[in-house]
mmCIF file of C-alpha atoms and ligand atoms in Angstrom:
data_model
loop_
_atom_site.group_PDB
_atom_site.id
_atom_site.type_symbol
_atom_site.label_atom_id
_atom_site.label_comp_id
_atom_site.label_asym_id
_atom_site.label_seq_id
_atom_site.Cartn_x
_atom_site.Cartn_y
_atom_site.Cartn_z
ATOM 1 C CA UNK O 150 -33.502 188.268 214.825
ATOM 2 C CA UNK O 151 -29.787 189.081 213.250
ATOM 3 C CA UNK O 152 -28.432 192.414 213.469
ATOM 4 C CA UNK O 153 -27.060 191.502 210.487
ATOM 5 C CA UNK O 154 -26.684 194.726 208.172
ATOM 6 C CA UNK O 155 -28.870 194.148 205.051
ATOM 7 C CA UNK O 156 -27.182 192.425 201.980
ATOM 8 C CA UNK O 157 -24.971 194.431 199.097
ATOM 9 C CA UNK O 158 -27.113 194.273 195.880
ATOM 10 C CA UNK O 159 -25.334 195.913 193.613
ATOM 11 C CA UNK O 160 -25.468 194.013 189.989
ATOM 12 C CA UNK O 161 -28.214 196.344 188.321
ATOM 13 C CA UNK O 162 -25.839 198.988 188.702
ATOM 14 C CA UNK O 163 -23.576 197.129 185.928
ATOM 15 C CA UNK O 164 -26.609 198.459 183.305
ATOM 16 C CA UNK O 165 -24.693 202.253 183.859
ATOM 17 C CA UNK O 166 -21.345 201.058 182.478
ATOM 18 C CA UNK O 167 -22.848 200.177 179.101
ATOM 19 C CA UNK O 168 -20.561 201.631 176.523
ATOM 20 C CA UNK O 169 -22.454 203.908 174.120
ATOM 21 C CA UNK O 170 -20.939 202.934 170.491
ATOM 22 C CA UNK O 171 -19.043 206.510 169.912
ATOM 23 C CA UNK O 172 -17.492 206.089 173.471
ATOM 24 C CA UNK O 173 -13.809 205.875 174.034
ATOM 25 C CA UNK O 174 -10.635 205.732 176.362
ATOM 26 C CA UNK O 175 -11.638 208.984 177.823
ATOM 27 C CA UNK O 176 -14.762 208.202 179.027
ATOM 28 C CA UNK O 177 -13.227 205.075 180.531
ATOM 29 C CA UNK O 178 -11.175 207.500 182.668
ATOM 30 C CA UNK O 179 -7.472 206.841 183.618
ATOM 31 C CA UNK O 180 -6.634 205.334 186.715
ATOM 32 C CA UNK O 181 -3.077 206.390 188.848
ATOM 33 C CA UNK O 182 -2.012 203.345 191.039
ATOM 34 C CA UNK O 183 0.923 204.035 193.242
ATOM 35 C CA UNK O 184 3.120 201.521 195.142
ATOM 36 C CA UNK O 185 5.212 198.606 194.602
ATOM 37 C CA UNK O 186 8.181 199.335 196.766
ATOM 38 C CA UNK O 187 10.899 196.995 196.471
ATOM 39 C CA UNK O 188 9.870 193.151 196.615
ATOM 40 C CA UNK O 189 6.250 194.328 196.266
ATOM 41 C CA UNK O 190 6.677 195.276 192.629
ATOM 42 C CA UNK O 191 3.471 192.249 192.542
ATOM 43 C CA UNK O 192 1.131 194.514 194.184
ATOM 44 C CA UNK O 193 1.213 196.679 192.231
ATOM 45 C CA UNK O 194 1.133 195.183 189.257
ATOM 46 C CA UNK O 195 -2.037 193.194 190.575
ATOM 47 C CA UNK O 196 -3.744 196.460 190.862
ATOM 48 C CA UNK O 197 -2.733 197.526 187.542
ATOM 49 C CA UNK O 198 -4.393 194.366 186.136
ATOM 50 C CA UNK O 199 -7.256 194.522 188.164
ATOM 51 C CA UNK O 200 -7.823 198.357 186.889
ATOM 52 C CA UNK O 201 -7.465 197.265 183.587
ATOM 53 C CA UNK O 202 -9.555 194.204 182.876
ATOM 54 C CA UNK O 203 -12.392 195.870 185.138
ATOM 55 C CA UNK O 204 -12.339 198.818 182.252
ATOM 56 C CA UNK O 205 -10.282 201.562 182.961
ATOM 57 C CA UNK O 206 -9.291 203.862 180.046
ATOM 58 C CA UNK O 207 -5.859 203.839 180.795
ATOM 59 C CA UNK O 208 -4.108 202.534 184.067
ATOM 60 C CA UNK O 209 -0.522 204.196 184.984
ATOM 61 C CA UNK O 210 1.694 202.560 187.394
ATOM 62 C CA UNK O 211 3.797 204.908 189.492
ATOM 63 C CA UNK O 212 6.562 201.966 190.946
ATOM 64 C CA UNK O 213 8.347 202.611 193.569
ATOM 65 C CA UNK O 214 10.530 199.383 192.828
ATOM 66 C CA UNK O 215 13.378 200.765 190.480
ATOM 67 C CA UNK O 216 14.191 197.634 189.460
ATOM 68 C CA UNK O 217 10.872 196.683 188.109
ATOM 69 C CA UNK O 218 10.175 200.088 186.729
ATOM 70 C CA UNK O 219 9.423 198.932 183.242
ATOM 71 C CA UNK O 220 7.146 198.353 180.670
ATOM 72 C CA UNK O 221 6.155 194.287 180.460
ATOM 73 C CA UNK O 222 5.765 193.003 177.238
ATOM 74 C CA UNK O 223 3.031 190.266 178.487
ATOM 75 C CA UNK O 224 1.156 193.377 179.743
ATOM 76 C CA UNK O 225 2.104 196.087 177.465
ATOM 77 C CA UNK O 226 -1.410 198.265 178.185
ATOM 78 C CA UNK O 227 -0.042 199.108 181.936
ATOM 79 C CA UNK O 228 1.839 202.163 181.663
ATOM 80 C CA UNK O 229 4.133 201.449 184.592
ATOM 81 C CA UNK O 230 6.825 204.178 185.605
ATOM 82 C CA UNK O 231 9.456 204.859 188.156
ATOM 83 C CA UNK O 232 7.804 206.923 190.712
ATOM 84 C CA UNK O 233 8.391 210.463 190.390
ATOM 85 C CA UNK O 234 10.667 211.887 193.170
ATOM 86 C CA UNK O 235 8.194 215.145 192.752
ATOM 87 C CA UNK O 236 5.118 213.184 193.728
ATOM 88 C CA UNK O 237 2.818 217.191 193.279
ATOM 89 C CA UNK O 238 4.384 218.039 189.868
ATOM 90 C CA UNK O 239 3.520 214.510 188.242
ATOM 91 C CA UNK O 240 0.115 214.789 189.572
ATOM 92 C CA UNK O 241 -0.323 217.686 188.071
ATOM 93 C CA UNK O 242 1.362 216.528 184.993
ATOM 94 C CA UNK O 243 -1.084 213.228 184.928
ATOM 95 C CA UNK O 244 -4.104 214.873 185.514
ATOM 96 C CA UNK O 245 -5.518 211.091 186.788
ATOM 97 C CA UNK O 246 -9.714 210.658 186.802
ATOM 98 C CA UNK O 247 -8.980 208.229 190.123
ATOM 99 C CA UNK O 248 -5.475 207.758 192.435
ATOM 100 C CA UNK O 249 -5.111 204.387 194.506
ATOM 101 C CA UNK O 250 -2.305 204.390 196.714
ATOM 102 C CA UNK O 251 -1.107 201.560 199.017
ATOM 103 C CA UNK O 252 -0.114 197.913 197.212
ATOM 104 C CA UNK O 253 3.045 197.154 198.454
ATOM 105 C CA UNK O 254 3.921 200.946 199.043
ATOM 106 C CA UNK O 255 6.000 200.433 201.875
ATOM 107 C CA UNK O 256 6.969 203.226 204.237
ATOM 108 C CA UNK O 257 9.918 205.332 202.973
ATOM 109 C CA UNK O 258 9.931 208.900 202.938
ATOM 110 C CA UNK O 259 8.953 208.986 199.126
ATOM 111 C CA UNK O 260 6.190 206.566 200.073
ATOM 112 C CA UNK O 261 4.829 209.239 202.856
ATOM 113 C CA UNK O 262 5.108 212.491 199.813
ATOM 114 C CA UNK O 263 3.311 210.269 197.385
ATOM 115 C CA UNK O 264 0.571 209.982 200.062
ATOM 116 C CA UNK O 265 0.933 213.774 201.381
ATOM 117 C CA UNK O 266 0.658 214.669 197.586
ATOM 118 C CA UNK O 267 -2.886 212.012 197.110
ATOM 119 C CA UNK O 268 -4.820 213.607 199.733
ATOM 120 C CA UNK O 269 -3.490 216.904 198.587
ATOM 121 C CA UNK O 270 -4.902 216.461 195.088
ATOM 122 C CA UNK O 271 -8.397 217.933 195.254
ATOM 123 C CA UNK O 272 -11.800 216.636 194.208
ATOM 124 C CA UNK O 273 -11.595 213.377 192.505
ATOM 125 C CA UNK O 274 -12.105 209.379 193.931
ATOM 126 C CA UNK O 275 -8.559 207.868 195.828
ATOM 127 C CA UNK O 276 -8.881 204.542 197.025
ATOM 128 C CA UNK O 277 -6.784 204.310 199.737
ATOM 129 C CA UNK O 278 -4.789 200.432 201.156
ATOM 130 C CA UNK O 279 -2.646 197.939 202.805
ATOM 131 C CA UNK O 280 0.389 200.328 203.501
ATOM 132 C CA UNK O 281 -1.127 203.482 203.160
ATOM 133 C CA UNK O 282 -3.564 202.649 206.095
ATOM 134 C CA UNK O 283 -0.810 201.921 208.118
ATOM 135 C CA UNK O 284 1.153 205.717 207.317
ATOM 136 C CA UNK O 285 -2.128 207.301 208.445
ATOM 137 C CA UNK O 286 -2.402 205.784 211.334
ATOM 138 C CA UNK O 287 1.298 206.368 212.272
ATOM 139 C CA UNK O 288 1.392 209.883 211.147
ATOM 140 C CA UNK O 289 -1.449 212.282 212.694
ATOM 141 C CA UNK O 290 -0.908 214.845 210.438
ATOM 142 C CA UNK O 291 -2.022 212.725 207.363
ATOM 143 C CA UNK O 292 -5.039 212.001 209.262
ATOM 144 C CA UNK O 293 -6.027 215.580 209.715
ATOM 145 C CA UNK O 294 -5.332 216.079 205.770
ATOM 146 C CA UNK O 295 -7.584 212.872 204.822
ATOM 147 C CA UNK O 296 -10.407 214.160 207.636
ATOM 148 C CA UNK O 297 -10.263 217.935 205.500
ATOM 149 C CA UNK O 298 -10.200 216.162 202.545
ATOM 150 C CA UNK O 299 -13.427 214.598 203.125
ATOM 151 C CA UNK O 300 -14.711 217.476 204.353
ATOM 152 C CA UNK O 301 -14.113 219.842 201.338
ATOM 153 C CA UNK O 302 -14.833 216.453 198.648
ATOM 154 C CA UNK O 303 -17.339 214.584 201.079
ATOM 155 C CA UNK O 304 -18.138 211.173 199.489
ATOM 156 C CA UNK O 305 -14.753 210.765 197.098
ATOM 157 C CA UNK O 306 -12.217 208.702 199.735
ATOM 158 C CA UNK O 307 -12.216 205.016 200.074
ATOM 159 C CA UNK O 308 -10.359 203.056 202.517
ATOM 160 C CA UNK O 309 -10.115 199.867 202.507
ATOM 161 C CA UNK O 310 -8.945 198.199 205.405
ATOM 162 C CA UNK O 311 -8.484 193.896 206.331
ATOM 163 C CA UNK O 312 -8.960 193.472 209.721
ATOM 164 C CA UNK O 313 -5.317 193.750 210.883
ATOM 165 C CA UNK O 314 -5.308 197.414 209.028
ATOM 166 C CA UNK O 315 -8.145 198.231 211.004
ATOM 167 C CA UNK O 316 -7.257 196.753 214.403
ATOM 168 C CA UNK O 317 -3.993 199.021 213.631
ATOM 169 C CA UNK O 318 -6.007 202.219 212.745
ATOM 170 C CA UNK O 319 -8.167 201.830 216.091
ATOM 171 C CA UNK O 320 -5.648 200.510 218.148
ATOM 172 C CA UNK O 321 -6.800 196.957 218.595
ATOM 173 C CA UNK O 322 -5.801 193.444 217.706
ATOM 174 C CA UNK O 323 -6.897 191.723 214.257
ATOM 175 C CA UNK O 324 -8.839 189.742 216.690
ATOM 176 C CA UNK O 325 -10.729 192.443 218.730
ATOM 177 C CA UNK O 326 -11.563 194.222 215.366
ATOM 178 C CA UNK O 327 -13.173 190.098 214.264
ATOM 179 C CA UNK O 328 -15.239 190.166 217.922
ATOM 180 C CA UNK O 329 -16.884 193.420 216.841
ATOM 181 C CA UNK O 330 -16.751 194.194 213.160
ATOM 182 C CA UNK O 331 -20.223 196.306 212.520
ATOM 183 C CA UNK O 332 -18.601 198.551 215.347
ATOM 184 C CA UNK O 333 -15.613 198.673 214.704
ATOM 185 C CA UNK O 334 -16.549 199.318 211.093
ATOM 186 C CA UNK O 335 -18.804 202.015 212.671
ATOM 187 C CA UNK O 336 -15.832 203.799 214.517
ATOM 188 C CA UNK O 337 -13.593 203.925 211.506
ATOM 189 C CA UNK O 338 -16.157 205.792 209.216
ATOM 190 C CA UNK O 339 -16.176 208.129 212.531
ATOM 191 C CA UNK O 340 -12.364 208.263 212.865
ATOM 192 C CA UNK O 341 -11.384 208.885 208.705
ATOM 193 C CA UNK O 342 -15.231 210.352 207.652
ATOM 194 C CA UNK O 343 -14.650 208.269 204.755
ATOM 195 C CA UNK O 344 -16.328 205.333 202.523
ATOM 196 C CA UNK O 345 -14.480 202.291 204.479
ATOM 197 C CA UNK O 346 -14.703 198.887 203.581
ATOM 198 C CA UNK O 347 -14.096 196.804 206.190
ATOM 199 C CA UNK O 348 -12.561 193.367 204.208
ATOM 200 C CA UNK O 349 -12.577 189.556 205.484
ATOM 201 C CA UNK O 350 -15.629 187.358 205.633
ATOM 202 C CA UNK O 351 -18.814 188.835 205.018
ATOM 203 C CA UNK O 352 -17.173 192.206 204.269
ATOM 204 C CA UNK O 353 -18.816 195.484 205.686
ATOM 205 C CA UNK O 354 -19.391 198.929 204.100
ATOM 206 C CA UNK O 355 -20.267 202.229 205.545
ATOM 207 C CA UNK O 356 -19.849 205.607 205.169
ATOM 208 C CA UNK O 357 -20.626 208.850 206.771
ATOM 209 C CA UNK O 358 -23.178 209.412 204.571
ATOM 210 C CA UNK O 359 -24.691 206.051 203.957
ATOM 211 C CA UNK O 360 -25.532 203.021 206.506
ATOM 212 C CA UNK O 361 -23.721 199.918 206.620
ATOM 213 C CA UNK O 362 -24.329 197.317 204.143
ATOM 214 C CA UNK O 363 -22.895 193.284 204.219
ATOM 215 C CA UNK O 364 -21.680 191.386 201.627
ATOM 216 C CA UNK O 365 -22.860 187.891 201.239
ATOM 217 C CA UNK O 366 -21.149 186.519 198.748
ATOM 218 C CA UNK O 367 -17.432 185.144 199.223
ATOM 219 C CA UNK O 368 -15.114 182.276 200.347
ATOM 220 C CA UNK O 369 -11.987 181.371 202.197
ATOM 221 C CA UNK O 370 -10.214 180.646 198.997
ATOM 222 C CA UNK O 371 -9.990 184.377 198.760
ATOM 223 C CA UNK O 372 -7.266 184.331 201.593
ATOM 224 C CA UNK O 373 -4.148 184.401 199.314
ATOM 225 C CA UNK O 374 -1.683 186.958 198.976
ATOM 226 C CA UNK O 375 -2.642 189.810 196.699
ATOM 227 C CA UNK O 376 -6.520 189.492 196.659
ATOM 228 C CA UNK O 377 -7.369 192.891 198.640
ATOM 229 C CA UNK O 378 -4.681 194.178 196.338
ATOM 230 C CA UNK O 379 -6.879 193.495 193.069
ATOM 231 C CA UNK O 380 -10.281 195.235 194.977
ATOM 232 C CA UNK O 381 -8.004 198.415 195.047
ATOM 233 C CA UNK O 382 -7.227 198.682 191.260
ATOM 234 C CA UNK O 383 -11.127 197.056 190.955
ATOM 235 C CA UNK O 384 -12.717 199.872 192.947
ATOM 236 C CA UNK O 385 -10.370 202.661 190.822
ATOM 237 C CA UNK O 386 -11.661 201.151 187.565
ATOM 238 C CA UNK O 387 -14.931 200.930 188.434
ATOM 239 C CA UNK O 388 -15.169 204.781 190.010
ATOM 240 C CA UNK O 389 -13.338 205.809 187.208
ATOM 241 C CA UNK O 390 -15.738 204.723 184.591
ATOM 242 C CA UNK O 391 -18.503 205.795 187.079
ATOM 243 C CA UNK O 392 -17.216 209.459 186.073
ATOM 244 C CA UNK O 393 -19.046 209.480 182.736
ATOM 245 C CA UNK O 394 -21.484 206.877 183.248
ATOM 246 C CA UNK O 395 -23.465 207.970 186.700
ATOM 247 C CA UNK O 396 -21.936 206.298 188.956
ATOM 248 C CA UNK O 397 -20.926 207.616 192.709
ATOM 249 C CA UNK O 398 -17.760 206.668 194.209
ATOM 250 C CA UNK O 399 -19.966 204.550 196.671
ATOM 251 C CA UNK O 400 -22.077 202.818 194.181
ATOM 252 C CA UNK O 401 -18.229 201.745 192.547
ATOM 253 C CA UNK O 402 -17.342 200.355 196.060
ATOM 254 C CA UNK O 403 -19.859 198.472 196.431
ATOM 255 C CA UNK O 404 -19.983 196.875 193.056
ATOM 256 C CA UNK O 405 -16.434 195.740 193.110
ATOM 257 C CA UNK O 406 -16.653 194.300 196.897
ATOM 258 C CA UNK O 407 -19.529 192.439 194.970
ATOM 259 C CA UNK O 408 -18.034 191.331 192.289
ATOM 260 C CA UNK O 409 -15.029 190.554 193.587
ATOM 261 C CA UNK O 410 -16.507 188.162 196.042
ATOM 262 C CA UNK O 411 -18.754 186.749 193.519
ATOM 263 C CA UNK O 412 -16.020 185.956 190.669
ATOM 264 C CA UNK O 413 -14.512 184.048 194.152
ATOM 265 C CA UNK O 414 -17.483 182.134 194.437
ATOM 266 C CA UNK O 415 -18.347 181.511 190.813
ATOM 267 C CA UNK O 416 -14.417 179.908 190.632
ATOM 268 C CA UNK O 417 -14.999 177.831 193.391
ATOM 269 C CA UNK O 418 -18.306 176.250 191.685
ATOM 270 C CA UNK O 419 -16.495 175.659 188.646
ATOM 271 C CA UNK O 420 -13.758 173.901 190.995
ATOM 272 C CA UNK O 421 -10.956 176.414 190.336
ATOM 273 C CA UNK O 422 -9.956 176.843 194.102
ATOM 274 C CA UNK O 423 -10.958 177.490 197.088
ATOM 275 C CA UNK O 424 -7.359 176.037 197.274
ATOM 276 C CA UNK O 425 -4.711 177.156 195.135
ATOM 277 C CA UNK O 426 -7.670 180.161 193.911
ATOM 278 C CA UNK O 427 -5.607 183.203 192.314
ATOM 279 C CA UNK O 428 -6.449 187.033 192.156
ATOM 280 C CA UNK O 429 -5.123 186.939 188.423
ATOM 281 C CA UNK O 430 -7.829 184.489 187.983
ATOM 282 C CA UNK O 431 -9.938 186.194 190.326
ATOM 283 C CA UNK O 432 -9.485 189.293 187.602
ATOM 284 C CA UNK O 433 -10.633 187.455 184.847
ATOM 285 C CA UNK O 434 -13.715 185.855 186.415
ATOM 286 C CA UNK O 435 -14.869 189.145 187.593
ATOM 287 C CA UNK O 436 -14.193 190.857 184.400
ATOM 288 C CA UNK O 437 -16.703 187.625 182.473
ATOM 289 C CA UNK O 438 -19.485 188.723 185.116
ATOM 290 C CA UNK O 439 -19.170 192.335 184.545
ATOM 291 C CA UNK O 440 -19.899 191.456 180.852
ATOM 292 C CA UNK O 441 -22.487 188.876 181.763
ATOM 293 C CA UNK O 442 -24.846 191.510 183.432
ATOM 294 C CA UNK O 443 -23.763 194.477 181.037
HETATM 295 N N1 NPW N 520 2.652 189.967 195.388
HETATM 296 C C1 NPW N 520 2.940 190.959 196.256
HETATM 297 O O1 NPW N 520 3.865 191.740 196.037
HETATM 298 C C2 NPW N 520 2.105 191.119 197.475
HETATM 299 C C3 NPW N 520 2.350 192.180 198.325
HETATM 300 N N2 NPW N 520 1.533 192.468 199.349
HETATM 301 C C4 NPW N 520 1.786 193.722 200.057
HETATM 302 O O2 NPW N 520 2.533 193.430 201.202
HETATM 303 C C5 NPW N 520 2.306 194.439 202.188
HETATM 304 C C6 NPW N 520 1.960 193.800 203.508
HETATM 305 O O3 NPW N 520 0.902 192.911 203.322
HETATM 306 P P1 NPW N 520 0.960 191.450 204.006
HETATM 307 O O4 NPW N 520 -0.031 190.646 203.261
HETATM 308 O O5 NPW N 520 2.344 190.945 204.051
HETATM 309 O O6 NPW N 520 0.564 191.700 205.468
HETATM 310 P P2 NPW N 520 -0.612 192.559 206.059
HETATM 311 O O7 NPW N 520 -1.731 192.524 205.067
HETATM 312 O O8 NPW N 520 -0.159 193.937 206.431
HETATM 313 O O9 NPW N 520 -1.008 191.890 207.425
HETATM 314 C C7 NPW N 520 -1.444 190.540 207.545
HETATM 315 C C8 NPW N 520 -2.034 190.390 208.935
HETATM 316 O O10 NPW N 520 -3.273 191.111 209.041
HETATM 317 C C9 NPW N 520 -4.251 190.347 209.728
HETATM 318 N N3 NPW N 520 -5.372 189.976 208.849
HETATM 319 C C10 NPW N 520 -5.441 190.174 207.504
HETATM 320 N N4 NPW N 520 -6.615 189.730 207.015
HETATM 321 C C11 NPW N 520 -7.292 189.236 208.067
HETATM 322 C C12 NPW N 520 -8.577 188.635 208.195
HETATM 323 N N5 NPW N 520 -9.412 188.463 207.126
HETATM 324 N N6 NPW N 520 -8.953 188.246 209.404
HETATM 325 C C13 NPW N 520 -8.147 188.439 210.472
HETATM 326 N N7 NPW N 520 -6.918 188.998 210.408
HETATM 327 C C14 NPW N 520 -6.509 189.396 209.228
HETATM 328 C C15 NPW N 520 -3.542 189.110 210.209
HETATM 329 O O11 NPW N 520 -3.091 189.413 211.508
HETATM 330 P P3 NPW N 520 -2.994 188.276 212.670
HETATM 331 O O12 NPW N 520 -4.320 187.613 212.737
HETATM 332 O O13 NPW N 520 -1.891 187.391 212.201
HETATM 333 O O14 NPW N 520 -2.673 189.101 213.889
HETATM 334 C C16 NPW N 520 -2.393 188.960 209.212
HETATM 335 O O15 NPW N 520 -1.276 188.278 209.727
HETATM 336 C C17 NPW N 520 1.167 195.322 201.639
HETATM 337 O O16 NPW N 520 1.745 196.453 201.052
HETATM 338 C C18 NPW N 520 0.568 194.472 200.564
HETATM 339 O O17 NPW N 520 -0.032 195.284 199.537
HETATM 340 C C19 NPW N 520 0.436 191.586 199.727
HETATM 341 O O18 NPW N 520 -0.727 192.165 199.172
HETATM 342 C C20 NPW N 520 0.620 190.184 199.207
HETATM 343 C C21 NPW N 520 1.014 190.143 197.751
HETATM 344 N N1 ADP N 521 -12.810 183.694 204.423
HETATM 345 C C1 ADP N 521 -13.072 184.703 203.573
HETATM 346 N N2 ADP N 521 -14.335 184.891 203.127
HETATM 347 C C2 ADP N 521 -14.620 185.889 202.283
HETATM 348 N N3 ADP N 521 -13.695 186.785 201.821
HETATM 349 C C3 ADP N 521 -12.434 186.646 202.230
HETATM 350 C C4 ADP N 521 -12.048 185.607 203.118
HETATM 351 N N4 ADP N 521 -10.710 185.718 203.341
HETATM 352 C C5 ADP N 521 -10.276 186.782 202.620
HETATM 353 N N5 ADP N 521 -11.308 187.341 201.950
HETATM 354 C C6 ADP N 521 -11.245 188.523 201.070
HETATM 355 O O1 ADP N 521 -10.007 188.521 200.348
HETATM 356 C C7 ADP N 521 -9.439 189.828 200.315
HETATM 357 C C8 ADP N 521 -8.089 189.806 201.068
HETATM 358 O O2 ADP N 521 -7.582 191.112 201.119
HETATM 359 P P1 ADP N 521 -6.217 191.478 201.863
HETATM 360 O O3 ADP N 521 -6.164 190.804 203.183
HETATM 361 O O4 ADP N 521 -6.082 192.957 201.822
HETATM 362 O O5 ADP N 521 -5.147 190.792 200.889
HETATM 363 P P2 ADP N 521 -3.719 191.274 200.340
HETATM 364 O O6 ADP N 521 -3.173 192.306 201.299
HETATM 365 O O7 ADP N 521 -2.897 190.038 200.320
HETATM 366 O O8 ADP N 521 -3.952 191.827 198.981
HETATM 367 C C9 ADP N 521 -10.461 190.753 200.949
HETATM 368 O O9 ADP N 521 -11.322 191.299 199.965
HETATM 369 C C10 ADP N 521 -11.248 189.814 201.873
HETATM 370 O O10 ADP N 521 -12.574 190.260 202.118
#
């Protein structure tokens, strides 16, 4: 028998994002991405498109990168800034549905507000990545602030760690973290008390509240740069249309870990990868199955 965690099935969930006619940006719900320090403007900007062809209302870029600070005219819909030096006052000036900090943040000291300032800002879904994982786990007072902010706003914090972010969180190898993944999994919901989605093959997610599920669907053509990068800004979008349409921040996990895996696998039948497979076109497949079960 396989201890196997039983399969993500998440696509009848799509049903809830079905725009009523009168509907607009606002119930779409604006997603905050912040990162993109500098030579990792892409990360960001991966994100960004992720968040907005997966159907956020608006998607704002904070960049840390000054020098790619500005708006693109081949993506004129991201709202892409230079990150605020007052990471609490633009919060408070944004007023974001959803914050996902981590693509390409780096680790500078403005890097280390902007996540201070995240888990400060109460009660609403942060996704939380690459970069960001690894400031937590270096700096033990952010992990006491993420642990309190899942106790006061239980069920609202993602993390989303590949197997190197975990082995780092838990103190183990990449490797060690592959030899036992449902446990190690099981140990990082323990350590953060948060949703965590524990990314590579067969990805695993658990929370404190809910039991572990496995996703099936998937392919090694996913191992290219900037794929995790485009589940952050997926699972923002999706928890940020969630908002209005009954949708809990871990029903949005698991439907973008689904459908980012199966826009992977639906490429790969159509012969576009596994080699040479994008996350821009990863984007766009997953956006034409959102629609397809809608
Ligand atoms: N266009 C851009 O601007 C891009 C910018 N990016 C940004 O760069 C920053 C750093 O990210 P990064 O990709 O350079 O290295 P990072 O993820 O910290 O570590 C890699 C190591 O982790 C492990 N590992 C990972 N997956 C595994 C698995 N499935 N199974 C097993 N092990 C696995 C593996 O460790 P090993 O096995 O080698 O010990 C591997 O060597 C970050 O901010 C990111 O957002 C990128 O997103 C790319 C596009
Ligand atoms: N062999 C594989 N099978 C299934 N999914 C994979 C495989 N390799 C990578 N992935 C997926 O691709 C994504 C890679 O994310 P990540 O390592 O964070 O990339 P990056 O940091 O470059 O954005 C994850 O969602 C992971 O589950």
């Amino acid at each position: 028998m396989s201890n196997r965690p039983p399969p993500l099935n998440t696509f009848h969930l799509i049903q809830r994002l079905k725009r009523a006619p009168a509907e607009h940006k606002g119930n779409a719900g604006k997603v905050l991405l912040i990162g993109g320090a500098p030579g990792m403007a892409g990360a960001l900007l991966l994100a960004g498109n992720a968040s907005l062809h997966l159907g956020a209302g608006w998607t704002v870029l904070e960049m840390l990168d000054p020098a790619s600070a500005h708006a693109l005219p081949d993506q004129a819909e991201l709202m892409i800034r230079l990150a605020s030096f007052d990471p609490t006052e633009q919060l408070q000036a944004i007023k974001p549905d959803v914050i996902a900090i981590g693509p390409g943040l780096g680790f500078s000291n403005l890097a280390i507000q902007w996540l201070e300032a995240s888990l400060a800002y109460p009660n609403i879904p942060l996704v939380i990545d690459a970069d960001a994982l690894h400031l937590l786990a270096d700096i033990g007072p952010l992990m006491t602030q993420l642990r309190e902010r899942n106790a006061r706003y239980p069920n609202q914090t993602v993390l989303t760690p590949h197997p190197g972010e975990a082995g780092y969180l838990l103190d183990l190898s990449a490797a060690e973290v592959q030899e036992r993944r449902a446990s190690a999994l099981t140990d990082l919901v323990k350590l953060t008390q948060s949703i965590t989605v524990l990314k590579g093959q067969h990805t695993l997610i658990a929370a404190p509240q809910h039991d572990m599920l496995c996703c099936l669907e998937g392919n090694p053509g996913m191992g290219t740069g900037g794929m995790g990068d485009i589940l952050t800004g997926s699972i923002a979008a999706i928890a940020a249309q969630g908002i209005h349409h009954q949708l809990n921040v871990w029903e949005a996990t698991g439907l973008a870990v689904q459908l980012h895996a199966s826009a992977a696998d639906s490429l790969v039948a159509k012969k576009i990868g596994p080699i040479g497979l994008t996350p821009s076109e990863t984007i766009l497949e997953m956006r034409n199955l959102l629609n397809q079960h809608e």
